[in-house]
Coordinates of C-alpha atoms in Angstrom, one line a residue:
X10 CA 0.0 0.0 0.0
X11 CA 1.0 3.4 -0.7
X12 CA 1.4 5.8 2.1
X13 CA 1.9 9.6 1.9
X14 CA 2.7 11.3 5.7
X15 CA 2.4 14.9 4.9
X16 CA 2.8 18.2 6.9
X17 CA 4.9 16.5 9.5
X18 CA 8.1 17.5 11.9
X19 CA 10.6 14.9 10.8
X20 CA 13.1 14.1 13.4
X21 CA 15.6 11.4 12.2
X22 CA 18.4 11.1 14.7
X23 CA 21.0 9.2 12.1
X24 CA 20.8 12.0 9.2
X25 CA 20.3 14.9 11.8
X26 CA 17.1 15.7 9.9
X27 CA 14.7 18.2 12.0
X28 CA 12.5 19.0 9.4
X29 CA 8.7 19.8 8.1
X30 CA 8.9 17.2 5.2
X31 CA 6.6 14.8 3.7
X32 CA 7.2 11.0 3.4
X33 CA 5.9 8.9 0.5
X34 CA 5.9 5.2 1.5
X35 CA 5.5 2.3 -1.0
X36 CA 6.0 -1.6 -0.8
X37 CA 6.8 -1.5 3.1
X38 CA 9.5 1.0 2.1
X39 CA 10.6 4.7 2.2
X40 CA 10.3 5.7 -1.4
X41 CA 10.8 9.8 -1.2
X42 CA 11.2 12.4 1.7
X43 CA 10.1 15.8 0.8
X44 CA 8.3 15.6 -3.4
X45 CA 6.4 12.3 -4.3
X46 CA 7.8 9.9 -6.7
X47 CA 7.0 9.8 -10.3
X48 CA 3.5 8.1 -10.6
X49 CA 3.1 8.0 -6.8
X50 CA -0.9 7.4 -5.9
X51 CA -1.3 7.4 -2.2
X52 CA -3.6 4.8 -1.2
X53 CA -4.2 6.8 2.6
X54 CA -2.7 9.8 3.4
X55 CA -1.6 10.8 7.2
X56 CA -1.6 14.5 7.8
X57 CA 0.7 14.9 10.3
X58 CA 0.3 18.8 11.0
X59 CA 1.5 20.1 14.0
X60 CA 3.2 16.1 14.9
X61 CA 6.6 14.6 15.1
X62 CA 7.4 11.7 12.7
X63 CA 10.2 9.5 14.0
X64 CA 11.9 6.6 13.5
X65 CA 9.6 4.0 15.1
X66 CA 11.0 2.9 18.7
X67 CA 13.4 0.2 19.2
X68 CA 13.1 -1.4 22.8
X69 CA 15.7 -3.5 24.1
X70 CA 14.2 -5.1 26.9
X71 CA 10.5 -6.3 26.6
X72 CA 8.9 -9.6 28.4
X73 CA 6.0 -10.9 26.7
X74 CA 5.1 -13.9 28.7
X75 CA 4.6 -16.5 26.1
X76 CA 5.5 -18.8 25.9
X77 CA 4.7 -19.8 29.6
X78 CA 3.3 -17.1 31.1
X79 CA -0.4 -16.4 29.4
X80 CA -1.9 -15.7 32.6
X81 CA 0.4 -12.3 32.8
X82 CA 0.7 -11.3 29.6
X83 CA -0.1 -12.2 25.9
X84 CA 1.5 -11.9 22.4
X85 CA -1.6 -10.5 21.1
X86 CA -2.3 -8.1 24.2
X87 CA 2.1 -6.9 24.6
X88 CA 2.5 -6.3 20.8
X89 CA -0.9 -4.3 20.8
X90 CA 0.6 -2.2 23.4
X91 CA 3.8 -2.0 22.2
X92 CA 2.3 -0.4 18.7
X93 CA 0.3 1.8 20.9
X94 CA 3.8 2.9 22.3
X95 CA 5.1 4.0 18.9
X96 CA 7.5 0.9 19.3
X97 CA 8.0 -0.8 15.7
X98 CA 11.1 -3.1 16.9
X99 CA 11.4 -4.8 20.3
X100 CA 13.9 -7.5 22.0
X101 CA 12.9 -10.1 24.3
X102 CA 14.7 -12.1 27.2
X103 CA 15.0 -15.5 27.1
X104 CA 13.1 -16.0 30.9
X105 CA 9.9 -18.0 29.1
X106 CA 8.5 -21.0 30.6
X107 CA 10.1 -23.0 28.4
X108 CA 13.2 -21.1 28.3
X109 CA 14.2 -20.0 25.0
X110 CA 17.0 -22.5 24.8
X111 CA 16.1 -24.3 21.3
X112 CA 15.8 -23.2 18.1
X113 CA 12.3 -24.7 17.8
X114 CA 11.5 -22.5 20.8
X115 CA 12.6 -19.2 19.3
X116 CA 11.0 -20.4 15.5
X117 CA 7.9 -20.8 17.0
X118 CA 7.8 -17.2 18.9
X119 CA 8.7 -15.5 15.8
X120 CA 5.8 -16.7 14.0
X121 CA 3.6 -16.3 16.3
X122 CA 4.8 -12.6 16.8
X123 CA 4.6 -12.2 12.8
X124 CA 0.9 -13.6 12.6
X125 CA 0.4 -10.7 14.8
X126 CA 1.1 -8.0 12.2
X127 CA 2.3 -5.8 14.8
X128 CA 5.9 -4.9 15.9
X129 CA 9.1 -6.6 15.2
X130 CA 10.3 -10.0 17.5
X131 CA 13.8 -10.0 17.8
X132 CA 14.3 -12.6 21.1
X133 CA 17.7 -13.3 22.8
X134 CA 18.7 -17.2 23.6
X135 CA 19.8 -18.2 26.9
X136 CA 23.0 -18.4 27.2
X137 CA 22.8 -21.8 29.1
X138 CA 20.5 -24.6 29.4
X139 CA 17.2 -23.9 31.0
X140 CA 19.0 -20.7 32.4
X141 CA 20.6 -23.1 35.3
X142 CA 24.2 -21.4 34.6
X143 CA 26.0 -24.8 33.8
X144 CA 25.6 -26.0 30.1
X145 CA 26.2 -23.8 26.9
X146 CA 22.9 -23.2 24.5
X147 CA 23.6 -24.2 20.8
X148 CA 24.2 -20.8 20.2
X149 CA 24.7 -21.0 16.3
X150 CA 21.3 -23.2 16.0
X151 CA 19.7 -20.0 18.0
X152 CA 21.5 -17.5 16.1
X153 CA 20.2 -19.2 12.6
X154 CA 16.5 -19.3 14.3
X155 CA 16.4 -15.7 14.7
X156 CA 18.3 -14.6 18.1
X157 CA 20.3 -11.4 18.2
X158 CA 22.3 -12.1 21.1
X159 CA 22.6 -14.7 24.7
X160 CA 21.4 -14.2 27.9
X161 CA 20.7 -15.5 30.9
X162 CA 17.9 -12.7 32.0
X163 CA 17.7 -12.6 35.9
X164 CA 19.5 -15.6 36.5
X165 CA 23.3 -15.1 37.1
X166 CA 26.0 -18.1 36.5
X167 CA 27.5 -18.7 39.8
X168 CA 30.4 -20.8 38.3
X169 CA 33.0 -18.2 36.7
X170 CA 34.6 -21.0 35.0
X171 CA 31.1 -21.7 32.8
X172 CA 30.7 -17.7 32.0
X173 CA 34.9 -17.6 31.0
X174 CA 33.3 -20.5 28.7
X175 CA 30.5 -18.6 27.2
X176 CA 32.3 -15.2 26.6
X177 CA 35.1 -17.6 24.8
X178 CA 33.2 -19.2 22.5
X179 CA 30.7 -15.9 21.9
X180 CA 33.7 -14.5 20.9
X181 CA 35.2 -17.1 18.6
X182 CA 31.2 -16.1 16.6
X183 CA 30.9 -12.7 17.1
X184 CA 27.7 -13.1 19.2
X185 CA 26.8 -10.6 22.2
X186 CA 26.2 -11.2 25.4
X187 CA 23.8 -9.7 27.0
X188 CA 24.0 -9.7 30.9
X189 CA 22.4 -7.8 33.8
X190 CA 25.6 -7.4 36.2
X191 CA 24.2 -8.6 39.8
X192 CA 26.2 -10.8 41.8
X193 CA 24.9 -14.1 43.2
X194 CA 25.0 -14.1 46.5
X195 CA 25.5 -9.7 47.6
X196 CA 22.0 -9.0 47.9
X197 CA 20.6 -12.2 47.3
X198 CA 17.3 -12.0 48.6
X199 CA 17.2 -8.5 48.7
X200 CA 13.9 -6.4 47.7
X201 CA 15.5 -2.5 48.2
X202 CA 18.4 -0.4 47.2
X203 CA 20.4 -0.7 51.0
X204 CA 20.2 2.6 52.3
X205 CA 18.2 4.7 55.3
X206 CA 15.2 4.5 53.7
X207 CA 15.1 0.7 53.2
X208 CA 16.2 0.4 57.2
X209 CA 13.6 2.8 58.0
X210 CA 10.9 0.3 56.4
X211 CA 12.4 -2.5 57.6
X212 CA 13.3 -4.3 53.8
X213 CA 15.9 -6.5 53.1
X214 CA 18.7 -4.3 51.0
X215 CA 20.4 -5.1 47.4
X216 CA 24.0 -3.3 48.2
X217 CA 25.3 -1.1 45.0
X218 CA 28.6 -3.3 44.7
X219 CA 26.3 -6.1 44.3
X220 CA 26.4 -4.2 40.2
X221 CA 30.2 -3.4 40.9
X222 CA 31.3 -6.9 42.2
X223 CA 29.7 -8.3 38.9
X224 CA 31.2 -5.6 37.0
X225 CA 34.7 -6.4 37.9
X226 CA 34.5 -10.4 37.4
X227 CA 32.9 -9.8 33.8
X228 CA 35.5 -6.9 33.0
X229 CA 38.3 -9.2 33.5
X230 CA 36.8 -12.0 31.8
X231 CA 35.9 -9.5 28.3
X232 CA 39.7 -8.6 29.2
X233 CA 40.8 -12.7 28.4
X234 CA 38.2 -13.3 26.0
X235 CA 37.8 -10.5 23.9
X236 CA 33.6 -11.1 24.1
X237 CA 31.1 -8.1 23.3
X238 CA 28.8 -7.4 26.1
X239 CA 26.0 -5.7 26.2
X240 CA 25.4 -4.9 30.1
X241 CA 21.1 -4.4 30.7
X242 CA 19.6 -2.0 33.2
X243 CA 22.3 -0.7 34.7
X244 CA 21.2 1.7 37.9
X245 CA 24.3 2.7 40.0
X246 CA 26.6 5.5 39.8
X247 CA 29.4 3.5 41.3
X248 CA 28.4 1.0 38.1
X249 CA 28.3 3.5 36.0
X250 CA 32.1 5.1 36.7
X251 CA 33.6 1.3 36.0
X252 CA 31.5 1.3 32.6
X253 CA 32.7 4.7 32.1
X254 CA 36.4 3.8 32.5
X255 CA 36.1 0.3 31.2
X256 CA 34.7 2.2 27.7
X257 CA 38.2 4.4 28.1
X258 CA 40.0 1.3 27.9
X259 CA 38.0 0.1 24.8
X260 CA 36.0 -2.9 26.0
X261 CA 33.5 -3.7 23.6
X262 CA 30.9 -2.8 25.7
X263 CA 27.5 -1.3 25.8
X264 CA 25.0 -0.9 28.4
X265 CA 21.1 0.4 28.9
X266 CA 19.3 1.2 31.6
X267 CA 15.3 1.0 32.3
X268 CA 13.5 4.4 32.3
X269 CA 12.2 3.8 35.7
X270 CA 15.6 4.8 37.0
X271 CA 15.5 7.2 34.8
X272 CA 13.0 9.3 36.8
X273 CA 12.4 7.4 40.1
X274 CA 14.5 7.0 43.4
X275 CA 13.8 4.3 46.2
X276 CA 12.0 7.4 47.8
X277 CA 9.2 6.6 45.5
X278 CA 8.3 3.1 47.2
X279 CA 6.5 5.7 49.5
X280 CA 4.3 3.8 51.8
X281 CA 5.3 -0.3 50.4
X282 CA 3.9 0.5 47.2
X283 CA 4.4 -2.9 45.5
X284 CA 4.1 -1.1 42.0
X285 CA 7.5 0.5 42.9
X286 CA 9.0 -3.2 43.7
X287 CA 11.3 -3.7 40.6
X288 CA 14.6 -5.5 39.7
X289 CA 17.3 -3.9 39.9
X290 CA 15.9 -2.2 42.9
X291 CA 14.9 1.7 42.8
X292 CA 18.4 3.5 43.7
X293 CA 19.4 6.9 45.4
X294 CA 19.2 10.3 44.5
X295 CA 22.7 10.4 43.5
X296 CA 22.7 7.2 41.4
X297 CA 19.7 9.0 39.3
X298 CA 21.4 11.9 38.7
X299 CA 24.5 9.7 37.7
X300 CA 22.1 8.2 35.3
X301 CA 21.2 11.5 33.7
X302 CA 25.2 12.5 33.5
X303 CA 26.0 8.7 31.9
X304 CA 22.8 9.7 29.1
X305 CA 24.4 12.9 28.4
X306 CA 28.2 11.8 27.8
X307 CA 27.3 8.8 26.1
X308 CA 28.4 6.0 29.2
X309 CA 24.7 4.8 28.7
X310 CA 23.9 3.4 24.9
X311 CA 20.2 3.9 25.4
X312 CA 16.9 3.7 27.2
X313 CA 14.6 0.6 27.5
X314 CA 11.0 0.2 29.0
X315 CA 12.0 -2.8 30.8
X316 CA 8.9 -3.9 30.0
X317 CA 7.7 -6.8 33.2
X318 CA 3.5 -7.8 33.3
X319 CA 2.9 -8.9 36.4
X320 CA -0.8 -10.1 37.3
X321 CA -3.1 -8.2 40.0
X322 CA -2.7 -11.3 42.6
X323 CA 1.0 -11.7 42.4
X324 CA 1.3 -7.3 43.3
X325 CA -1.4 -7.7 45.8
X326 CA 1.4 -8.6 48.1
X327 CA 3.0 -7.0 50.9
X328 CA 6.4 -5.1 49.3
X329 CA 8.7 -8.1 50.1
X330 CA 6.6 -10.8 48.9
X331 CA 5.4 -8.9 45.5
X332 CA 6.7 -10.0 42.1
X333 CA 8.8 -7.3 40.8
X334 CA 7.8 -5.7 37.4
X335 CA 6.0 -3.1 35.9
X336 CA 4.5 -2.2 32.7
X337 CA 6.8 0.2 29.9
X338 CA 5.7 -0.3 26.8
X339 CA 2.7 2.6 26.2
X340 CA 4.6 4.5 28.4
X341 CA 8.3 4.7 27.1
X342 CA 8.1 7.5 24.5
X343 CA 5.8 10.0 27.0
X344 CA 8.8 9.2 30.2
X345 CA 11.5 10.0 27.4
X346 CA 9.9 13.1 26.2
X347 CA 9.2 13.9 30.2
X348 CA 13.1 13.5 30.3
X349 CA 13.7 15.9 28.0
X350 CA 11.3 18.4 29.1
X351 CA 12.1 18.1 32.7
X352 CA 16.0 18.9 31.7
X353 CA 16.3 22.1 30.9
X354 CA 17.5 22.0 27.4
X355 CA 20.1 19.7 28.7
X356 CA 18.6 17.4 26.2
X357 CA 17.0 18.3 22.9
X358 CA 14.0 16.0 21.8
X359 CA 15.9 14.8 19.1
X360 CA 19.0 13.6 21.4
X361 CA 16.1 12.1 23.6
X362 CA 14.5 10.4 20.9
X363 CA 18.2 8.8 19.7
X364 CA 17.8 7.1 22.9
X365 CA 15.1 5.0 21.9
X366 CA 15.4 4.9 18.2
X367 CA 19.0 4.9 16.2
X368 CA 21.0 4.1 19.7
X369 CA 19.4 0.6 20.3
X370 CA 19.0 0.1 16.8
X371 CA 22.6 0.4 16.1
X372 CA 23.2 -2.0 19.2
X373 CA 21.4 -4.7 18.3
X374 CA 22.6 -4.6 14.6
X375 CA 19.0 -3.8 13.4
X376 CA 18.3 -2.1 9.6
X377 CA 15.8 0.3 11.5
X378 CA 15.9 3.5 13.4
X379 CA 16.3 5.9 10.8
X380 CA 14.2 7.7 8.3
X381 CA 16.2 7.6 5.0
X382 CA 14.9 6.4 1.5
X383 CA 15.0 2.5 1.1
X384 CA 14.8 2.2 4.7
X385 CA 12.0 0.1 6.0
X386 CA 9.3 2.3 6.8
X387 CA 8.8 1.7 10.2
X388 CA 7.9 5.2 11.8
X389 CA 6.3 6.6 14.6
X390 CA 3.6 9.7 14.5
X391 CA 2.9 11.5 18.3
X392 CA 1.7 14.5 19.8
X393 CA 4.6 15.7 22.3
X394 CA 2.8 18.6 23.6
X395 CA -0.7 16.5 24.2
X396 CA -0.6 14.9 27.7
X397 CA -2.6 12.1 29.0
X398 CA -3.3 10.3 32.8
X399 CA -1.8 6.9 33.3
X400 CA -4.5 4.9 34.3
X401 CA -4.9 1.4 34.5
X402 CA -7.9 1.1 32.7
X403 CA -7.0 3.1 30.0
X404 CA -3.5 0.6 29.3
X405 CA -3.5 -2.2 26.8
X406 CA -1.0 -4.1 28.3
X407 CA -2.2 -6.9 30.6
X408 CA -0.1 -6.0 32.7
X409 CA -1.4 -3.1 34.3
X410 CA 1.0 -1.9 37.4
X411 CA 3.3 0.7 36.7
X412 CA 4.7 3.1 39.8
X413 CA 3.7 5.9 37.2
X414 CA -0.4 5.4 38.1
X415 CA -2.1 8.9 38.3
X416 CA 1.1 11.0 36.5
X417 CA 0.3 13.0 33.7
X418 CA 2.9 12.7 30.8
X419 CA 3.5 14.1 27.8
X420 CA 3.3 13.1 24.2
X421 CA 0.8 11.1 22.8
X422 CA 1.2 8.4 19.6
X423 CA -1.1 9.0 16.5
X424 CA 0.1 6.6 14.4
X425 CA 2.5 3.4 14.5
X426 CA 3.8 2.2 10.9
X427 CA 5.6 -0.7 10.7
X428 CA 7.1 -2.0 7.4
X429 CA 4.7 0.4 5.3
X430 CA 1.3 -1.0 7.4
X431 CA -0.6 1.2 9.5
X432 CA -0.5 -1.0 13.2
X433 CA -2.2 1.7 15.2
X434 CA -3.6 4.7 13.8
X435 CA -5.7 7.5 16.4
X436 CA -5.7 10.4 13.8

């Protein structure tokens, strides 16, 4: 189908493109930016007056509960939000019940995800068997089914000798690894960033060098190995200064971090509010504002929802005994824009939007991200001066906890096109 967006504010991060311009879209492509193509017929047109047009989002951490975990979450219910998020492209741990440790395992998701005719499945493999930390995945049967990198999600691999294994033979393929730094035992148990506030309340505490202990060990590994690592959800400043240096030494290294830490401190548990309960724990003050720095320099790659449904019954829990998690994906693009506003001109939308668009794209190795002709058209359309309540009601997602209930955020998506098909349209 033919597409024509006209009247639109194009921001595309990789060109530096900050432009009213029109886009012609034809065969799931990007045909022309700016004057139609000889013999162009648009088949719908999208006028996009007074709207940004982006590249559509790329999220790098997303759980969508199947297979497994219908109860929470399901393909058709995560990939409808996700659209409604303006995300066209979206990575998956391997944490599914069965673990995504067979090729058959990770065909099977894909096709499911591409019946959906919604965003882009790209899922990560474990790194081990059933995620127990002791025998190596088939990584090159996983990496022919569709996987963009290894992981072993929340679990960490207790035995250094197994990880020195992985990393080796990552590295021999040029595979990433993709691994949440959190060591086994520091913390173990623990539900709260260890600090006054989590004595006050009486809850177990999750020390920072529980990051930087982890940090250290996989450092020195990537030092004898030579692996690429991509380091998820990084949340202390202490972390953050290693990664920093570690970058300075020319580690192939990346890292993320969740946009909950983005905005939130452990002050925000408030009174045990079990929608605040999330993995890594909410940090200090002083870790956040690391956080912003780290986005600024360029220590942090980009921002992820860290998209976690978690069911009514298994919140309904005193703060200890609740699953931590919380829903990202329709909220992503409003707490990035929200980032932007609240900094001042520290950070211009379009810097902001690199965060969740060329930055992750270039990451994961992905074709998308950018708005250039022959590009896939996968492009997102939003309001960023509308604002809207977070409500529970009002979310697609089935997983309907978020610690940003009752907030009123900015920007608000219009339209989600992914590979020249209108998913979500609310023009």
């Amino acid at each position: 189908m033919n597409l024509h967006i006209k009247n639109g504010r194009v921001i595309d991060p990789v060109s530096g493109v900050d432009a009213v311009q029109d886009i012609f879209i034809s065969a799931g492509k990007i045909a022309a930016l700016g004057s139609a193509p000889v013999d162009f017929v648009a088949a719908q047109t999208i006028d996009a007056s007074g709207l940004v047009v982006a590249p559509g989002l790329v999220d790098l951490s997303a759980r969508l509960r199947e297979p497994g975990f219908e109860y929470k979450a399901t393909l058709e219910s995560e990939l409808e939000a996700a659209v409604r998020g303006g995300i066209t492209s979206l990575v998956c741990p391997p944490d599914t019940d069965p673990v995504l440790d067979e090729a058959g395992l990770v065909e099977m998701l894909k096709q499911r995800a591409k019946l959906q005719h919604k965003a882009n499945v790209y899922p990560l493999g474990a790194l081990t068997i059933g995620l127990k930390g002791q025998n190596l995945t088939e990584m090159a049967a996983l990496t022919e089914a569709g996987c963009v990198g290894f992981s072993q999600a929340e679990e960490a691999i207790v035995d250094t000798n197994v990880l020195q294994r992985a990393l080796s033979y990552a590295a021999t393929f040029g595979y990433t690894v993709w691994l949440r730094p959190q060591d086994a035992f520091v913390g173990k148990g623990g539900v709260a960033h260890s600090g006054p506030l989590a004595s006050r309340l009486g809850l177990s505490g999750v020390p920072v060098m529980a990051e930087t202990i982890a940090l250290h060990t996989l450092f020195e590994l990537m030092r004898a190995t030579g692996a690429r690592v991509h380091l998820c959800r990084i949340s202390s400043a202490a972390g953050l200064a290693l990664i920093r240096q570690a970058k300075k030494e020319g580690l192939p290294l990346t890292c993320d971090v969740g946009i909950h830490h983005v905005h939130l401190t452990d002050t925000d548990i408030g009174y045990f509010d079990s929608n605040a309960r999330l993995t890594p724990p909410l940090r200090s003050q002083r870790d956040r504002d690391a956080i912003h720095a780290a986005l600024i320099d360029g220590t942090i790659d980009a921002i992820c929802s860290d998209h976690t449904p978690v069911d009514d019954d298994e919140k309904a829990l005193p703060f200890a005994e609740a699953s931590p998690g919380a829903t990202g994906l329709e909220l992503l693009l409003s707490l990035v824009i929200k980032w932007s506003d609240d900094s001042r001109g520290a950070i211009s939308l379009p810097q902001a939007i690199a965060k969740i668009t060329r930055d992750p794209a270039n990451l994961v190795g992905l074709a998308c991200g950018q708005i250039k002709v022959g590009a896939a058209a996968d492009i997102c359309v939003f309001d960023p001066t509308s604002r809207w309540e977070v409500k529970a009601d009002a979310l697609v997602s089935q997983g309907k906890h978020t610690p940003f209930l009752a907030y009123e955020l900015p920007g608000v998506v219009k339209a989600t096109i992914v590979h020249g098909r209108v998913a979500y349209q609310a023009l």
